[in-house]
Amino acid sequence: MTGHEQVVARVFGLYERFGTSDYIGEPVSQIEHMSQAAELAMAEGFDDEVVLAAFFHDIGHLCAEGAENMGGFGVVSHERLGADYLREAGFSERMAQLVEYHVQAKRYLTLREPGYFDRLSEASRRTLEYQGGVMTEAEADVFERDPLCAVSLRMRQWDELAKERAVPVMDLAVLKRKAEVLLLAE
């Protein structure tokens, strides 16, 4: 097994071990949520880094054993912990930043999109305060200038949509192949 194959086996192993656990107050499991997010990215024709970022966006809940908890709704700073885990595994900075930014996108949208907060699930509303709360105008202005802002906002929308019951989990071999190709390119 090559080094890249070992990394892919280790990262996807988190989903094999913990993926069937409850997705923190939502009607789907972790693996169902991640799979649906990746499928939404693929359906819209996004590149493999974005597809994998959509799949990995909540990996911080799985890779951070013993981390501080958000009142029963997952791991505090899961977006940063997940991004750091992916960086250490050898994935691109762009992918890591997209994982990290999915929480910033939620904070941004609660400020700039009327009615967004009301559409959030109860779990997402409860975790918002742990995640820094609604963005300030100054923070939002800075976030808008980031080249990854638009795709981060799209990823956040997939995150919200990826909570449908009874949707079969995609073939993870497809994502594993994408991950191996990206690691070889790094």
PDB file of N, CA and C in Angstrom, residues 3-43:
ATOM      1  N   GLY A   3       1.912   5.362   0.311  1.00  0.00           N
ATOM      2  CA  GLY A   3       1.646   6.353   1.353  1.00  0.00           C
ATOM      3  C   GLY A   3       0.312   7.043   1.160  1.00  0.00           C
ATOM      4  N   HIS A   4      -0.005   7.354  -0.098  1.00  0.00           N
ATOM      5  CA  HIS A   4      -1.280   8.017  -0.377  1.00  0.00           C
ATOM      6  C   HIS A   4      -2.450   7.096  -0.073  1.00  0.00           C
ATOM      7  N   GLU A   5      -2.298   5.826  -0.412  1.00  0.00           N
ATOM      8  CA  GLU A   5      -3.363   4.860  -0.116  1.00  0.00           C
ATOM      9  C   GLU A   5      -3.547   4.708   1.392  1.00  0.00           C
ATOM     10  N   GLN A   6      -2.451   4.771   2.145  1.00  0.00           N
ATOM     11  CA  GLN A   6      -2.536   4.687   3.602  1.00  0.00           C
ATOM     12  C   GLN A   6      -3.274   5.897   4.180  1.00  0.00           C
ATOM     13  N   VAL A   7      -2.974   7.077   3.652  1.00  0.00           N
ATOM     14  CA  VAL A   7      -3.666   8.288   4.106  1.00  0.00           C
ATOM     15  C   VAL A   7      -5.160   8.172   3.833  1.00  0.00           C
ATOM     16  N   VAL A   8      -5.509   7.765   2.634  1.00  0.00           N
ATOM     17  CA  VAL A   8      -6.925   7.622   2.266  1.00  0.00           C
ATOM     18  C   VAL A   8      -7.595   6.590   3.165  1.00  0.00           C
ATOM     19  N   ALA A   9      -6.916   5.475   3.419  1.00  0.00           N
ATOM     20  CA  ALA A   9      -7.483   4.440   4.294  1.00  0.00           C
ATOM     21  C   ALA A   9      -7.692   4.988   5.709  1.00  0.00           C
ATOM     22  N   ARG A  10      -6.739   5.763   6.205  1.00  0.00           N
ATOM     23  CA  ARG A  10      -6.857   6.334   7.559  1.00  0.00           C
ATOM     24  C   ARG A  10      -7.998   7.342   7.640  1.00  0.00           C
ATOM     25  N   VAL A  11      -8.073   8.249   6.673  1.00  0.00           N
ATOM     26  CA  VAL A  11      -9.102   9.297   6.698  1.00  0.00           C
ATOM     27  C   VAL A  11     -10.491   8.686   6.530  1.00  0.00           C
ATOM     28  N   PHE A  12     -10.647   7.825   5.550  1.00  0.00           N
ATOM     29  CA  PHE A  12     -11.957   7.208   5.336  1.00  0.00           C
ATOM     30  C   PHE A  12     -12.286   6.208   6.443  1.00  0.00           C
ATOM     31  N   GLY A  13     -11.253   5.707   7.115  1.00  0.00           N
ATOM     32  CA  GLY A  13     -11.476   4.823   8.258  1.00  0.00           C
ATOM     33  C   GLY A  13     -12.267   5.501   9.365  1.00  0.00           C
ATOM     34  N   LEU A  14     -12.116   6.811   9.494  1.00  0.00           N
ATOM     35  CA  LEU A  14     -12.922   7.554  10.487  1.00  0.00           C
ATOM     36  C   LEU A  14     -14.410   7.387  10.206  1.00  0.00           C
ATOM     37  N   TYR A  15     -14.772   7.416   8.936  1.00  0.00           N
ATOM     38  CA  TYR A  15     -16.178   7.270   8.561  1.00  0.00           C
ATOM     39  C   TYR A  15     -16.650   5.834   8.772  1.00  0.00           C
ATOM     40  N   GLU A  16     -15.734   4.889   8.525  1.00  0.00           N
ATOM     41  CA  GLU A  16     -16.097   3.487   8.739  1.00  0.00           C
ATOM     42  C   GLU A  16     -16.307   3.203  10.220  1.00  0.00           C
ATOM     43  N   ARG A  17     -15.520   3.861  11.086  1.00  0.00           N
ATOM     44  CA  ARG A  17     -15.659   3.649  12.537  1.00  0.00           C
ATOM     45  C   ARG A  17     -16.789   4.462  13.152  1.00  0.00           C
ATOM     46  N   PHE A  18     -16.920   5.720  12.749  1.00  0.00           N
ATOM     47  CA  PHE A  18     -17.841   6.624  13.436  1.00  0.00           C
ATOM     48  C   PHE A  18     -18.992   7.136  12.580  1.00  0.00           C
ATOM     49  N   GLY A  19     -18.979   6.833  11.305  1.00  0.00           N
ATOM     50  CA  GLY A  19     -19.933   7.426  10.371  1.00  0.00           C
ATOM     51  C   GLY A  19     -21.387   7.081  10.602  1.00  0.00           C
ATOM     52  N   THR A  20     -21.640   5.931  11.208  1.00  0.00           N
ATOM     53  CA  THR A  20     -23.042   5.560  11.418  1.00  0.00           C
ATOM     54  C   THR A  20     -23.624   6.197  12.669  1.00  0.00           C
ATOM     55  N   SER A  21     -22.803   6.929  13.420  1.00  0.00           N
ATOM     56  CA  SER A  21     -23.321   7.580  14.619  1.00  0.00           C
ATOM     57  C   SER A  21     -24.228   8.743  14.242  1.00  0.00           C
ATOM     58  N   ASP A  22     -25.041   9.129  15.173  1.00  0.00           N
ATOM     59  CA  ASP A  22     -26.012  10.203  14.991  1.00  0.00           C
ATOM     60  C   ASP A  22     -25.304  11.480  14.547  1.00  0.00           C
ATOM     61  N   TYR A  23     -25.926  12.186  13.618  1.00  0.00           N
ATOM     62  CA  TYR A  23     -25.369  13.467  13.198  1.00  0.00           C
ATOM     63  C   TYR A  23     -25.918  14.585  14.084  1.00  0.00           C
ATOM     64  N   ILE A  24     -25.573  14.523  15.339  1.00  0.00           N
ATOM     65  CA  ILE A  24     -25.728  15.607  16.295  1.00  0.00           C
ATOM     66  C   ILE A  24     -27.045  16.365  16.165  1.00  0.00           C
ATOM     67  N   GLY A  25     -28.106  15.720  16.530  1.00  0.00           N
ATOM     68  CA  GLY A  25     -29.403  16.383  16.563  1.00  0.00           C
ATOM     69  C   GLY A  25     -30.108  16.464  15.227  1.00  0.00           C
ATOM     70  N   GLU A  26     -29.596  15.813  14.197  1.00  0.00           N
ATOM     71  CA  GLU A  26     -30.213  15.823  12.873  1.00  0.00           C
ATOM     72  C   GLU A  26     -30.792  14.440  12.577  1.00  0.00           C
ATOM     73  N   PRO A  27     -31.672  14.333  11.582  1.00  0.00           N
ATOM     74  CA  PRO A  27     -32.344  13.052  11.312  1.00  0.00           C
ATOM     75  C   PRO A  27     -31.523  12.052  10.499  1.00  0.00           C
ATOM     76  N   VAL A  28     -30.238  12.313  10.295  1.00  0.00           N
ATOM     77  CA  VAL A  28     -29.380  11.435   9.493  1.00  0.00           C
ATOM     78  C   VAL A  28     -28.106  11.114  10.276  1.00  0.00           C
ATOM     79  N   SER A  29     -27.386  10.104   9.811  1.00  0.00           N
ATOM     80  CA  SER A  29     -26.096   9.770  10.418  1.00  0.00           C
ATOM     81  C   SER A  29     -25.011  10.664   9.817  1.00  0.00           C
ATOM     82  N   GLN A  30     -23.831  10.636  10.428  1.00  0.00           N
ATOM     83  CA  GLN A  30     -22.695  11.403   9.910  1.00  0.00           C
ATOM     84  C   GLN A  30     -22.408  11.026   8.451  1.00  0.00           C
ATOM     85  N   ILE A  31     -22.339   9.738   8.161  1.00  0.00           N
ATOM     86  CA  ILE A  31     -21.971   9.303   6.814  1.00  0.00           C
ATOM     87  C   ILE A  31     -23.060   9.669   5.804  1.00  0.00           C
ATOM     88  N   GLU A  32     -24.322   9.596   6.199  1.00  0.00           N
ATOM     89  CA  GLU A  32     -25.403  10.000   5.291  1.00  0.00           C
ATOM     90  C   GLU A  32     -25.294  11.487   4.970  1.00  0.00           C
ATOM     91  N   HIS A  33     -25.020  12.295   5.991  1.00  0.00           N
ATOM     92  CA  HIS A  33     -24.885  13.739   5.802  1.00  0.00           C
ATOM     93  C   HIS A  33     -23.721  14.062   4.868  1.00  0.00           C
ATOM     94  N   MET A  34     -22.568  13.455   5.134  1.00  0.00           N
ATOM     95  CA  MET A  34     -21.382  13.737   4.331  1.00  0.00           C
ATOM     96  C   MET A  34     -21.577  13.278   2.884  1.00  0.00           C
ATOM     97  N   SER A  35     -22.158  12.101   2.716  1.00  0.00           N
ATOM     98  CA  SER A  35     -22.404  11.561   1.385  1.00  0.00           C
ATOM     99  C   SER A  35     -23.335  12.471   0.593  1.00  0.00           C
ATOM    100  N   GLN A  36     -24.410  12.920   1.215  1.00  0.00           N
ATOM    101  CA  GLN A  36     -25.358  13.794   0.521  1.00  0.00           C
ATOM    102  C   GLN A  36     -24.696  15.109   0.123  1.00  0.00           C
ATOM    103  N   ALA A  37     -23.865  15.671   0.995  1.00  0.00           N
ATOM    104  CA  ALA A  37     -23.181  16.927   0.669  1.00  0.00           C
ATOM    105  C   ALA A  37     -22.263  16.737  -0.538  1.00  0.00           C
ATOM    106  N   ALA A  38     -21.515  15.639  -0.563  1.00  0.00           N
ATOM    107  CA  ALA A  38     -20.617  15.373  -1.694  1.00  0.00           C
ATOM    108  C   ALA A  38     -21.410  15.158  -2.982  1.00  0.00           C
ATOM    109  N   GLU A  39     -22.515  14.445  -2.891  1.00  0.00           N
ATOM    110  CA  GLU A  39     -23.331  14.204  -4.091  1.00  0.00           C
ATOM    111  C   GLU A  39     -23.913  15.504  -4.642  1.00  0.00           C
ATOM    112  N   LEU A  40     -24.291  16.424  -3.764  1.00  0.00           N
ATOM    113  CA  LEU A  40     -24.801  17.722  -4.223  1.00  0.00           C
ATOM    114  C   LEU A  40     -23.704  18.487  -4.959  1.00  0.00           C
ATOM    115  N   ALA A  41     -22.487  18.453  -4.443  1.00  0.00           N
ATOM    116  CA  ALA A  41     -21.357  19.120  -5.107  1.00  0.00           C
ATOM    117  C   ALA A  41     -21.081  18.490  -6.463  1.00  0.00           C
ATOM    118  N   MET A  42     -21.116  17.169  -6.522  1.00  0.00           N
ATOM    119  CA  MET A  42     -20.877  16.469  -7.794  1.00  0.00           C
ATOM    120  C   MET A  42     -21.978  16.788  -8.798  1.00  0.00           C
ATOM    121  N   ALA A  43     -23.220  16.823  -8.334  1.00  0.00           N
ATOM    122  CA  ALA A  43     -24.354  17.087  -9.231  1.00  0.00           C
ATOM    123  C   ALA A  43     -24.257  18.469  -9.861  1.00  0.00           C
TER     124      ALA A  43
END
